[in-house]
Tab-separated table of C-alpha atoms in Angstrom:
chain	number	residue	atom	x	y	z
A	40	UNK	CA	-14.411	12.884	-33.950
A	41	UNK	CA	-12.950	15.922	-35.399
A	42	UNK	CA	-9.122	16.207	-36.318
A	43	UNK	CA	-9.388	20.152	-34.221
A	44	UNK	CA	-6.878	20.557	-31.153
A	45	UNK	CA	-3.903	18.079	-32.037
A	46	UNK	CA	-1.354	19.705	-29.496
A	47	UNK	CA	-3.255	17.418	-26.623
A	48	UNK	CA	-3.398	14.574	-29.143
A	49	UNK	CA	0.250	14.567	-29.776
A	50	UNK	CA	1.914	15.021	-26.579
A	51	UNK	CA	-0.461	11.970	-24.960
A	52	UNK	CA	1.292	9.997	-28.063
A	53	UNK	CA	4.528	10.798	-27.083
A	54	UNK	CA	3.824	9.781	-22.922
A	55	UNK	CA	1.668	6.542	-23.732
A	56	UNK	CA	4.678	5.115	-25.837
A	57	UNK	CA	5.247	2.156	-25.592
A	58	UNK	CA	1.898	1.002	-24.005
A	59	UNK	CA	-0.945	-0.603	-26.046
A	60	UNK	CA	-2.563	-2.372	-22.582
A	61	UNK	CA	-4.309	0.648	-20.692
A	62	UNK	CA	-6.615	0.567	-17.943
A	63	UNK	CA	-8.004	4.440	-17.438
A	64	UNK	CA	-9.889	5.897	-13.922
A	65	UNK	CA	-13.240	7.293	-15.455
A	66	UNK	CA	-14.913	9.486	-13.378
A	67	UNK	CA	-16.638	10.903	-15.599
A	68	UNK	CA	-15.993	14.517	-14.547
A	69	UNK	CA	-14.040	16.672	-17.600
A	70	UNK	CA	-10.479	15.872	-17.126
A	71	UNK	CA	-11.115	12.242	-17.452
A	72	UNK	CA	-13.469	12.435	-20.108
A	73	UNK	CA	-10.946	13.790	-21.750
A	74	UNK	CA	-8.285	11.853	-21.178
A	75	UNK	CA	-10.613	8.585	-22.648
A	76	UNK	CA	-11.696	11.005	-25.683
A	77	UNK	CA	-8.056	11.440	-26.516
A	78	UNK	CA	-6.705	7.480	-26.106
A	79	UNK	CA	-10.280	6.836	-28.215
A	80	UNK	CA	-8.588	8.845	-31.056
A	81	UNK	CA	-4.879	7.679	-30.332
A	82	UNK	CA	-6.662	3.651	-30.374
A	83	UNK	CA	-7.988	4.966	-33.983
A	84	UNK	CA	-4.803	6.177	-35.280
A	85	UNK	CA	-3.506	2.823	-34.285
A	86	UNK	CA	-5.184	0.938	-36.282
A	87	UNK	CA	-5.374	3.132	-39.245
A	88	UNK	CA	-1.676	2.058	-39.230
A	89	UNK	CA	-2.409	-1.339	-38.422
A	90	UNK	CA	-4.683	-1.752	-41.725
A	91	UNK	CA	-1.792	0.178	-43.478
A	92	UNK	CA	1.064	-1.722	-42.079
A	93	UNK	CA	-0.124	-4.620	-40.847
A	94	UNK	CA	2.291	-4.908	-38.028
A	95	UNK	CA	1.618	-2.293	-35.530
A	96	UNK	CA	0.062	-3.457	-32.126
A	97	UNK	CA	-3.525	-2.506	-31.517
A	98	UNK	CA	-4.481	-0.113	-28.407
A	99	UNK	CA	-6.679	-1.917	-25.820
A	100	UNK	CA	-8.592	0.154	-23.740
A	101	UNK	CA	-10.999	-0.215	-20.648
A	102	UNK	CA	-12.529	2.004	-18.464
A	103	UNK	CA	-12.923	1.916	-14.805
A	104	UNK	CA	-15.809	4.185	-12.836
A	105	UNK	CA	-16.223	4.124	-8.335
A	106	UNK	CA	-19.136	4.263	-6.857
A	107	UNK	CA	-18.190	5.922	-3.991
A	108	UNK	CA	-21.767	6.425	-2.338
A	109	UNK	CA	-21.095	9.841	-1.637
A	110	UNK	CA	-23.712	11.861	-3.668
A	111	UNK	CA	-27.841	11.081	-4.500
A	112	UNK	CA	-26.706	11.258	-8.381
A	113	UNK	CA	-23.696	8.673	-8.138
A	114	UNK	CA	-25.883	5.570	-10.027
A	115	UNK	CA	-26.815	8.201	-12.542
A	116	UNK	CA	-23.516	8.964	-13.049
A	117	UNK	CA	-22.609	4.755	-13.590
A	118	UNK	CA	-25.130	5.014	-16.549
A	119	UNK	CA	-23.645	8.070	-18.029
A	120	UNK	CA	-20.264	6.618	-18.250
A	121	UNK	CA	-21.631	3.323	-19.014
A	122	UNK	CA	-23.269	5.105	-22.155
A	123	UNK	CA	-20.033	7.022	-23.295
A	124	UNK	CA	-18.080	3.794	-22.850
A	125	UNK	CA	-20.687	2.170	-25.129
A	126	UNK	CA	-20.700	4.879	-27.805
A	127	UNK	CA	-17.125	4.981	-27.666
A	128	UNK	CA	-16.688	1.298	-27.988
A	129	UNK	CA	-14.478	0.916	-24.395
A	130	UNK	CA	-14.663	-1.931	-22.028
A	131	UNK	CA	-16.478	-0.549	-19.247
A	132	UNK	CA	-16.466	-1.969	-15.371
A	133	UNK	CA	-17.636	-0.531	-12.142
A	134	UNK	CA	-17.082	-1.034	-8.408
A	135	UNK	CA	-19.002	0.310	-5.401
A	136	UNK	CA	-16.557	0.550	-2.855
A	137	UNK	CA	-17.320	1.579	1.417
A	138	UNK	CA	-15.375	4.257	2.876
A	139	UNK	CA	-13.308	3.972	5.679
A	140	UNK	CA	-13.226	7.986	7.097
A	141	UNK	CA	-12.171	7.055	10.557
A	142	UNK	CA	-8.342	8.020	10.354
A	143	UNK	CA	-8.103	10.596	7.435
A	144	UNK	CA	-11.044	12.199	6.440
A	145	UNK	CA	-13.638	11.708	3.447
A	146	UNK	CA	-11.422	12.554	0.734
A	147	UNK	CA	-8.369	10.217	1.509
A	148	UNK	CA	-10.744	7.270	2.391
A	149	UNK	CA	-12.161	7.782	-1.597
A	150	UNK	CA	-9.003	8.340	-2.767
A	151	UNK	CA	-7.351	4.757	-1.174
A	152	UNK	CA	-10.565	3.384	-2.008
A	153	UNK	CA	-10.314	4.359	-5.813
A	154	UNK	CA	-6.698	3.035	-5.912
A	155	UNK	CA	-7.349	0.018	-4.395
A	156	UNK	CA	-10.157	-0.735	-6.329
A	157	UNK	CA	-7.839	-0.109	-9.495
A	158	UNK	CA	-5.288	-2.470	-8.207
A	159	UNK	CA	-7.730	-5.302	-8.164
A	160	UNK	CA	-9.301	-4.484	-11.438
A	161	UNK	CA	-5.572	-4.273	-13.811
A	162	UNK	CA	-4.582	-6.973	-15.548
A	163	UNK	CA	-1.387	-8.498	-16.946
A	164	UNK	CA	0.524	-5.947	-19.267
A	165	UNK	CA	-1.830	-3.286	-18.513
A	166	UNK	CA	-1.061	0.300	-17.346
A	167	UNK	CA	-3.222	2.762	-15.480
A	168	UNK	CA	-4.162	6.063	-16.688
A	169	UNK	CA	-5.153	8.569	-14.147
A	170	UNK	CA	-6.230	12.175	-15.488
A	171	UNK	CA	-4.996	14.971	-13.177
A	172	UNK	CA	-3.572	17.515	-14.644
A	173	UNK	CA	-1.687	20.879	-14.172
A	174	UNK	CA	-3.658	22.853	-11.487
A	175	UNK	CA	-3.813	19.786	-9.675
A	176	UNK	CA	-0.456	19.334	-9.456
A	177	UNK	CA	-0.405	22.866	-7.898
A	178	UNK	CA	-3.089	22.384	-5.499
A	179	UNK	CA	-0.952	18.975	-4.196
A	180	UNK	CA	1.915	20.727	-4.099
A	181	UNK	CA	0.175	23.667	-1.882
A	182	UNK	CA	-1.496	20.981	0.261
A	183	UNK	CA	1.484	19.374	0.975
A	184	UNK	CA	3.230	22.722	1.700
A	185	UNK	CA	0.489	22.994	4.297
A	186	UNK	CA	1.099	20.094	5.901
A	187	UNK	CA	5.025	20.467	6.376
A	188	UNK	CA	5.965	18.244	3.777
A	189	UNK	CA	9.717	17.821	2.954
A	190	UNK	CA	10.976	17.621	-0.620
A	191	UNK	CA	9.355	14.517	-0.841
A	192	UNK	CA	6.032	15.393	-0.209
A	193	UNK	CA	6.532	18.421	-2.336
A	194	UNK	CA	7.496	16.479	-5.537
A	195	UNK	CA	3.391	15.924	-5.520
A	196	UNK	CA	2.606	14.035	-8.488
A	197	UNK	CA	5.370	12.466	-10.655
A	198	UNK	CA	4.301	11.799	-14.336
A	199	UNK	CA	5.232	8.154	-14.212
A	200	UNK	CA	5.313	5.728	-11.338
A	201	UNK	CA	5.463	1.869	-10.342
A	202	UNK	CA	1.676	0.765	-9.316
A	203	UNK	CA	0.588	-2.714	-8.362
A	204	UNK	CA	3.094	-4.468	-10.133
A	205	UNK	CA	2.620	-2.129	-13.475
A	206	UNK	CA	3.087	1.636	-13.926
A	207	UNK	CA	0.875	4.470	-13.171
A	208	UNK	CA	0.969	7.698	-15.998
A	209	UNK	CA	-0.655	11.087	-15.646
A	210	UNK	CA	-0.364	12.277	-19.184
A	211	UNK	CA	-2.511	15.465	-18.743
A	212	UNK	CA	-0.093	16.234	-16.085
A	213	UNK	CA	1.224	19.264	-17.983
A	214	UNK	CA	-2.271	20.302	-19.739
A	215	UNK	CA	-3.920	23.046	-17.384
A	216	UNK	CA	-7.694	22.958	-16.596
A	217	UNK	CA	-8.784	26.070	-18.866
A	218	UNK	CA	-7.096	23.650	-21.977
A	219	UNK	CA	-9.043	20.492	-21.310
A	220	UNK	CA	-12.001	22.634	-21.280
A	221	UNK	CA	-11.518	24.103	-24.729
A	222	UNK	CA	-10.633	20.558	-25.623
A	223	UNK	CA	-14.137	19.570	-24.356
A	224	UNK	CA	-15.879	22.065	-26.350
A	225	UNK	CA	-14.687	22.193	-29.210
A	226	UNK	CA	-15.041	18.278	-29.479
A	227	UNK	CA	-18.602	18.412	-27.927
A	228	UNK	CA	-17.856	16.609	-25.165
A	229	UNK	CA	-20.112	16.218	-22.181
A	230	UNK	CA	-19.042	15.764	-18.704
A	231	UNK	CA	-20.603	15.248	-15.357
A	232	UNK	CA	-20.573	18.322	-12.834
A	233	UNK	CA	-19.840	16.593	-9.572
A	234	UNK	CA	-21.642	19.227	-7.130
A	235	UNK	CA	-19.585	18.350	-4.168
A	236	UNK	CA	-16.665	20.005	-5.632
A	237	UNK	CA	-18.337	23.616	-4.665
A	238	UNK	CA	-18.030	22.523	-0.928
A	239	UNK	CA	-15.121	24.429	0.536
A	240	UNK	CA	-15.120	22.526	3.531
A	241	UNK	CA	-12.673	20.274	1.580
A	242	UNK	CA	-9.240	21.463	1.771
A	243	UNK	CA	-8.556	21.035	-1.985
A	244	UNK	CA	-12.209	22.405	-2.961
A	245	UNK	CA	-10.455	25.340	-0.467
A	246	UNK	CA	-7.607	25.640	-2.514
A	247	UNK	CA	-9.592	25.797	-6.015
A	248	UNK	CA	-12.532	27.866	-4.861
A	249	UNK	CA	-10.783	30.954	-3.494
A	250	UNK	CA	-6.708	30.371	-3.586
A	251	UNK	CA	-6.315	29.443	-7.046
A	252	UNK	CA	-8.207	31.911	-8.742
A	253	UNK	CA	-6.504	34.526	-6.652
A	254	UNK	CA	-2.577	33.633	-7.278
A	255	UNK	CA	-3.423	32.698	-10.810
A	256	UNK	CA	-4.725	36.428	-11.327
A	257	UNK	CA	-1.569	37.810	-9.807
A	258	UNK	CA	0.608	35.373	-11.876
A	259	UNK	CA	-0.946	33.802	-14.512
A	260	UNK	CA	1.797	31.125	-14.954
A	261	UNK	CA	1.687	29.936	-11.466
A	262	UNK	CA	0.367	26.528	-12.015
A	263	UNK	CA	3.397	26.072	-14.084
A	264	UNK	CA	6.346	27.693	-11.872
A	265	UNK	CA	4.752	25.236	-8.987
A	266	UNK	CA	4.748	22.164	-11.555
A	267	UNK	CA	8.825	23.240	-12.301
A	268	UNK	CA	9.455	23.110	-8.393
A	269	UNK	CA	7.618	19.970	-8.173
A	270	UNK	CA	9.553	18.352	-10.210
A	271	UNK	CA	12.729	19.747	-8.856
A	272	UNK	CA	11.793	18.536	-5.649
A	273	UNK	CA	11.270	15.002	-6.864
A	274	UNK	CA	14.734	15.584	-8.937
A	275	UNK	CA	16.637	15.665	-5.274
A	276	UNK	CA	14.859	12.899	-4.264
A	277	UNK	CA	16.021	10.683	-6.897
A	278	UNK	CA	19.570	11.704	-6.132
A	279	UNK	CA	19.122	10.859	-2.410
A	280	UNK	CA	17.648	7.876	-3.355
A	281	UNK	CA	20.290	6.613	-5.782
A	282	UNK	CA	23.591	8.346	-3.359
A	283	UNK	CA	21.684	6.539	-0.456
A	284	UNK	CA	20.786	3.245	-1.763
A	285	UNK	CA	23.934	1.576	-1.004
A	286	UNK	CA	24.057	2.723	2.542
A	287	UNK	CA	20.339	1.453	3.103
A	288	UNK	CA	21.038	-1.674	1.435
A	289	UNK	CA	24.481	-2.033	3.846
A	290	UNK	CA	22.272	-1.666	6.915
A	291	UNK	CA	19.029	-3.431	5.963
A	292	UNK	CA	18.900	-7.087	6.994
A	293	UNK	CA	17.533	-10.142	5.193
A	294	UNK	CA	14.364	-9.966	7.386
A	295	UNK	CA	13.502	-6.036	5.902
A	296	UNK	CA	15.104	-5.153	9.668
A	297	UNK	CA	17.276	-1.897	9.935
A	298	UNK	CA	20.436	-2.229	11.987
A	299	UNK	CA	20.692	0.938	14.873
A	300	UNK	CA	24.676	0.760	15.631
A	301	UNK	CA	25.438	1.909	11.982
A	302	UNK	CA	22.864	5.173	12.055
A	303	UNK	CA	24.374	6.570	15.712
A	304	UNK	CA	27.342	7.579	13.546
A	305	UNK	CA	25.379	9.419	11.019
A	306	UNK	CA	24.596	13.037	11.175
A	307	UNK	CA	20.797	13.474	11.882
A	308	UNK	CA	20.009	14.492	8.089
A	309	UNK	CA	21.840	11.301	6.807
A	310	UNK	CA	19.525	9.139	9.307
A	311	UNK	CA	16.485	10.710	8.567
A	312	UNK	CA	17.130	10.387	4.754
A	313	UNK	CA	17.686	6.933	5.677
A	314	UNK	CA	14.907	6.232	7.755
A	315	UNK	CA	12.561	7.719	5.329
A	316	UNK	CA	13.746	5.652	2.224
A	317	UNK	CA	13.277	2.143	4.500
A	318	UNK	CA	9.788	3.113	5.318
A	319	UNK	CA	8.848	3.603	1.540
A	320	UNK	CA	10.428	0.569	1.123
A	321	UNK	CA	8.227	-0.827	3.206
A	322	UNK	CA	4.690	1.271	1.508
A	323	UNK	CA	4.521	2.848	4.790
A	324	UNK	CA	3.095	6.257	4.812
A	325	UNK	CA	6.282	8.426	5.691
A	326	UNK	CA	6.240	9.970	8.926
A	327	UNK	CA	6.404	13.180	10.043
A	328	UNK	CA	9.756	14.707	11.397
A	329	UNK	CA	8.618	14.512	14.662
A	330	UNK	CA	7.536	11.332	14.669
A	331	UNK	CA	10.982	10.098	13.405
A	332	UNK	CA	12.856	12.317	15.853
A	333	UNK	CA	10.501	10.310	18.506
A	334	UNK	CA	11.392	7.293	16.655
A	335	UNK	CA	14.771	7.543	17.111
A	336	UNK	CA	14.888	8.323	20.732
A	337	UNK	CA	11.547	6.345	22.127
A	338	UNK	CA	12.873	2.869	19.836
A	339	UNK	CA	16.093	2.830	18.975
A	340	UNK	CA	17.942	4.698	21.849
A	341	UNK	CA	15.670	3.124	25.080
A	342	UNK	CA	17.229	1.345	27.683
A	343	UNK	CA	18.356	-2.244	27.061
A	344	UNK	CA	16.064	-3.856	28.891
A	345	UNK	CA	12.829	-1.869	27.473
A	346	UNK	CA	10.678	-3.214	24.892
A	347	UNK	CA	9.796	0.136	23.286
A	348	UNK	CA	7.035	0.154	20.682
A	349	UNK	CA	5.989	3.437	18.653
A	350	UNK	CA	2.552	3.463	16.707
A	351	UNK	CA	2.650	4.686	13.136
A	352	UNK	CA	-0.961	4.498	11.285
A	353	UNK	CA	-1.823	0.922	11.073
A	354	UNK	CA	2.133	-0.307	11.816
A	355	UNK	CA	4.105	-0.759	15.030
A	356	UNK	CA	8.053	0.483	15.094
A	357	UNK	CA	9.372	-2.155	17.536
A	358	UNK	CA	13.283	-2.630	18.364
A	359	UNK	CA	14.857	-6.294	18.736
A	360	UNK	CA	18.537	-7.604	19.040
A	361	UNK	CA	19.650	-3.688	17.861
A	362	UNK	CA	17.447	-3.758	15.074
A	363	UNK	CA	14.515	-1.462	14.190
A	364	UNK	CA	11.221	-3.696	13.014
A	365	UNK	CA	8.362	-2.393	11.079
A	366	UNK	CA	5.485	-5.083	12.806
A	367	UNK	CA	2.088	-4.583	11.258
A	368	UNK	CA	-0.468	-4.273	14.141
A	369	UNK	CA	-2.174	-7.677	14.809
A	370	UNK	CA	-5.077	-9.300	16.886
A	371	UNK	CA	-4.307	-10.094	20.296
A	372	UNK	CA	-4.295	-14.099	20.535
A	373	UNK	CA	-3.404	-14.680	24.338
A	374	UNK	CA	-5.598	-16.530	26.132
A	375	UNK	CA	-7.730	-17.428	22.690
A	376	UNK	CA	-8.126	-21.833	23.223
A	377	UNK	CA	-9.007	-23.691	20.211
A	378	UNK	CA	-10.014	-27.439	20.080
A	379	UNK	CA	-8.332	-29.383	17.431
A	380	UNK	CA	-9.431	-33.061	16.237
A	381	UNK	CA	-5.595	-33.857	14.863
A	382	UNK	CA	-6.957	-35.255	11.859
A	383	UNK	CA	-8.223	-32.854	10.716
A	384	UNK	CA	-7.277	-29.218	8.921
A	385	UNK	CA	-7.136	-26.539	11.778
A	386	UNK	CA	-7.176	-22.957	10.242
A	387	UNK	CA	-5.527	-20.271	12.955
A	388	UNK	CA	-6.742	-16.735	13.953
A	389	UNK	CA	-5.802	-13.781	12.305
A	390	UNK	CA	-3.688	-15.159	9.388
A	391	UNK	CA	-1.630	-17.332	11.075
A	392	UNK	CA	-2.118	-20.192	8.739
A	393	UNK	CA	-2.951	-23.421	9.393
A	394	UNK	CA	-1.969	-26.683	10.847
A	395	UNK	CA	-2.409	-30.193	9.741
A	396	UNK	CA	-1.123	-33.864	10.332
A	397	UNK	CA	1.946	-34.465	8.186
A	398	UNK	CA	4.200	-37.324	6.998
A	399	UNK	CA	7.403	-34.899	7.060
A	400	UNK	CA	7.949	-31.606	7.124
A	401	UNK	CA	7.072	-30.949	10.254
A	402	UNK	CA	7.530	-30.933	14.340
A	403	UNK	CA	7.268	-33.991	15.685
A	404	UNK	CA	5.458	-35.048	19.092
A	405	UNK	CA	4.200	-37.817	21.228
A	406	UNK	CA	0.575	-38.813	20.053
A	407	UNK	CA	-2.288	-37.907	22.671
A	408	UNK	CA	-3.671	-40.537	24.713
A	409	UNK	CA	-7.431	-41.039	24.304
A	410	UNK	CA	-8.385	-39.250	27.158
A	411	UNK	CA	-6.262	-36.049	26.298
A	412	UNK	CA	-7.805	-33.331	24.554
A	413	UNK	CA	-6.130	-31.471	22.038
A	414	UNK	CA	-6.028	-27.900	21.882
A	415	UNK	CA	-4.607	-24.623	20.371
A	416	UNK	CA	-3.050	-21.655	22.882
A	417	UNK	CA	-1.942	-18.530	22.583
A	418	UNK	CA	0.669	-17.216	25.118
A	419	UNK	CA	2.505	-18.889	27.873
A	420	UNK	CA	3.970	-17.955	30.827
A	421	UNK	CA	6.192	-20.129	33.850
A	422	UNK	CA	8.754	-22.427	33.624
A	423	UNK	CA	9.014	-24.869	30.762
A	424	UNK	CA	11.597	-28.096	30.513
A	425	UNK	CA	11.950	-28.702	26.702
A	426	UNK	CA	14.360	-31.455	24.884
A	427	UNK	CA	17.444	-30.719	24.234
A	428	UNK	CA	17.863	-28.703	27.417
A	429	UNK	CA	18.761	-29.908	31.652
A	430	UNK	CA	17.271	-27.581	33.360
A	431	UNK	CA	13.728	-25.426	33.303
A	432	UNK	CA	13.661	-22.219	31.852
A	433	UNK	CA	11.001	-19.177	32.246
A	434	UNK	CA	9.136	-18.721	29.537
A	435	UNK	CA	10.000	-15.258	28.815
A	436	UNK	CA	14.254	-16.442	29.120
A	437	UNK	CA	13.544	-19.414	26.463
A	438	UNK	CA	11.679	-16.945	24.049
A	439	UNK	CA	15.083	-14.682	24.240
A	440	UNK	CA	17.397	-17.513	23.892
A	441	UNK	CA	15.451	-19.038	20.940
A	442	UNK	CA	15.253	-15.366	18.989
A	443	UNK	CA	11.483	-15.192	18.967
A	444	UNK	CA	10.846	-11.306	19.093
A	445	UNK	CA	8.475	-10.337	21.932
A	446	UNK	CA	6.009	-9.508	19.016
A	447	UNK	CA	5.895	-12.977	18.133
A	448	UNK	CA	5.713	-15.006	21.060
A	449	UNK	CA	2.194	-14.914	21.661
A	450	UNK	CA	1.534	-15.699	17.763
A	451	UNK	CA	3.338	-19.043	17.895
A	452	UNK	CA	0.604	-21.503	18.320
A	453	UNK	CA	1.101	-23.937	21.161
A	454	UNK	CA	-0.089	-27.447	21.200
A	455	UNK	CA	-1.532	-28.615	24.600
A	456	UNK	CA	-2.727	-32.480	25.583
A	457	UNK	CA	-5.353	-31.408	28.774
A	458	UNK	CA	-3.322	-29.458	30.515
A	459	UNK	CA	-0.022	-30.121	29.433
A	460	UNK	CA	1.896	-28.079	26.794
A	461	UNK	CA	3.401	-30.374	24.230
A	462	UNK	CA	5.465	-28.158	21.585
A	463	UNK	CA	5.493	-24.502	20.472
A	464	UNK	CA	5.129	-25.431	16.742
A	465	UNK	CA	8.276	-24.417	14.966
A	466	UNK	CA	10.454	-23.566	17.913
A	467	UNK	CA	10.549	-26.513	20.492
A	468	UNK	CA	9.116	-29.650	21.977
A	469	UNK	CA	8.596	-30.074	25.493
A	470	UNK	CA	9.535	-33.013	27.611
A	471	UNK	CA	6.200	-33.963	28.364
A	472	UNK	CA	5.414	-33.832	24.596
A	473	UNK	CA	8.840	-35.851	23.216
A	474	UNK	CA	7.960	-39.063	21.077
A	475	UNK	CA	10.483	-41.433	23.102
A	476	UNK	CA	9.091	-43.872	20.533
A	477	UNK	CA	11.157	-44.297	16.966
A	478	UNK	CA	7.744	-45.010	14.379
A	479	UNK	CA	5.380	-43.796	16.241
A	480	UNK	CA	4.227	-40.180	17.231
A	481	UNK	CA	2.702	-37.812	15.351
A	482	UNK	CA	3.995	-35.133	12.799
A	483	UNK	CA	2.213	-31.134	13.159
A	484	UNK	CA	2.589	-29.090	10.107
A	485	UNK	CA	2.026	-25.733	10.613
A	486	UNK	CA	1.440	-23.926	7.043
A	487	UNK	CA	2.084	-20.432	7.693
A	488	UNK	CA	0.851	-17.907	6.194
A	489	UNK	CA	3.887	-14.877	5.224
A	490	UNK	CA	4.067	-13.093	8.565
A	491	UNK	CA	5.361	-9.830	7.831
A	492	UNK	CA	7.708	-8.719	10.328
């Protein structure tokens, strides 16, 4: 490897400081062959000062390539990052990973695909290196623009980011294509060509078959003037976030709730901004404005006695007790009967845990008489008498008085004898099911699984 080109070389030293652990995306396309070429070297000056000094922390690098299964020549393109990884002395792994195109298209279902395959494969300490670079940034940021997008969509790519627990850098994110490829050439490098990217069906292919070329002839530095309104974009953000943060944190419960009364007095800007920052909070992918104008006037402002619910990709927006809840969408558990030998381990539906026989720790109930059986219900509707309470109550009154969200109530698992409900575990025993009995009875444990909320 030839000391040629160092301007790359040195500004990838300055944005990998201080990280030695690095986990890099390897296509094996140019822009991340490049990227590995260039840590390769930076991993070699390392410990050329390690032998020297003898105190400088060696560079550990690995290399990740999907399999998407989208093209006839993906294995071949395994082995030819497999090889370069093996003349280039990285740690190489793979992953074939299925697609899921059914809400957003091919290229977003790779995309999640790619970074959730990432997620599983980092390890303690180490960062991931992804390789987009300049004109990428300006096709986000003009795919974004197409879609609507608010100054936080049009920030595109920041340089640095949190990631699974670790950090995310783009350090070509300032190089622009036409330098990475006289990089590549005049370090020999070879590259693979993926053929899909000529297929303008794509919106980004779109952008960097016929757009692209076109603006950058009119104004050669356009890549860069979108880059500097990127980043100013994601410079207002960061002051919204940190002149909003205490607000949010005033009006966001223990639970991850938001409380309505406090937004009705903010101007619609302020409760937008505010909405916004408590769904990325929450990794949700931030709505539209229309959705959060519909948002604000189908759940938060209903009537009293509605139960409104708003659907928002693969979450529900629900309101309870004047809060908004962010409810992840779950399987629907009425009427679903499960037999249950007490003595044993029970594990629930969707999640939900499961229950066992306990010494403590638990809800305690009347044992079942041999000719009971025991079973597992969803859902319950009527009039139930529970201890602790004179008189009958509807089901749906007892749920409201006990603070289980409508959401919920058909996720609490309910122990019946025959035909007889005995307890909803965690929230009440019935009268049928009380243990009148000091010594004896039994004790139901039910392990839960986190239920988000």
């Amino acid at each position: 490897m030839t000391n040629t080109h160092e301007p790359l070389l040195t500004k990838l030293a300055e944005q990998i400081e201080p990280h030695k652990k690095i986990l890099v995306g390897f296509s094996g396309g140019l822009d991340s062959t490049v990227l590995l070429h260039l840590l390769v070297r930076l991993r070699a000056q390392y410990q050329q000062q390690n032998y020297q000094q003898q105190n400088c922390e060696p560079m550990i690098l690995r290399a990740i390539h999907i399999h998407h299964g989208l093209n006839s020549k993906a294995d071949l393109w395994v082995e030819h990052c497999r090889q370069i990884c093996v003349d280039w002395q990285v740690d190489f792994r793979t992953e074939k990973v299925s697609l899921d195109i059914r809400r957003n298209g091919v290229e977003a279902a790779a995309r999640d695909a790619r970074y959730q395959s990432f997620q599983r494969e980092l390890q303690q300490g180490e960062i991931l290196a992804t390789a987009q670079h300049l004109d990428d940034q300006a096709e986000t940021f003009l795919l974004a623009l197409k879609r609507g997008s608010g100054p936080a969509g049009l920030s595109s790519m920041p340089f640095c980011m949190p990631f699974a627990e670790t950090t995310l850098i783009r350090p070509l994110l300032n190089a622009g294509r036409a330098e990475l490829e006289a990089y590549a050439q005049v370090q020999g490098l070879k590259w693979i060509e993926d053929d899909s990217n000529q297929d303008d069906r794509y919106d980004r292919n779109f952008l960097r078959l016929h757009i692209m070329p076109l603006l950058n002839q009119r104004w050669p530095h356009f890549p860069q003037a979108v880059s500097r309104s990127a980043g100013l974009c994601g410079e207002q953000e960061r002051l919204l976030d940190e002149l909003l943060g205490e607000s949010l944190s005033s009006i966001t419960t223990p639970e991850g709730t938001i409380s309505i009364p406090p937004l009705e007095s903010c101007s619609e800007a302020k409760r937008n901004a505010l909405l916004r920052r408590w769904f990325n909070q929450h990794g949700v992918k931030m709505p539209a404005r229309e959705q959060l104008q519909r948002i604000w006037s189908e759940v938060a402002l209903a009537r009293q006695d509605a139960e409104p619910c708003f659907k928002l990709g693969q979450y529900h927006i629900r309101r309870y007790r004047q809060q908004l809840w962010l409810v992840p969408q779950h399987q629907f558990l009425a009427g679903t009967v499960l037999e249950w030998d007490i003595e044993q381990e029970l594990a629930l539906p969707d999640g939900l845990g499961t229950l066992v026989r306990a010494e403590e720790n638990g809800i305690k109930v009347r044992a079942p008489d041999d000719n009971e059986q025991v079973t597992i219900r969803f859902g319950v509707q009527g009039n139930i008498s529970i201890v602790g309470r004179q008189h009958s109550r509807h089901s749906k009154k007892l749920w409201q008085e006990l603070g289980v969200a409508p959401w919920l109530r058909e996720r609490v698992p309910l122990l019946y004898y025959g035909d007889k409900l005995i307890a909803a575990l965690g929230v009440f025993v019935t009268k049928e099911g009380q243990c009148l009995v000091d010594g004896m009875g039994v004790i139901v444990y039910w392990n839960k699984n986190p239920i988000p909320h």
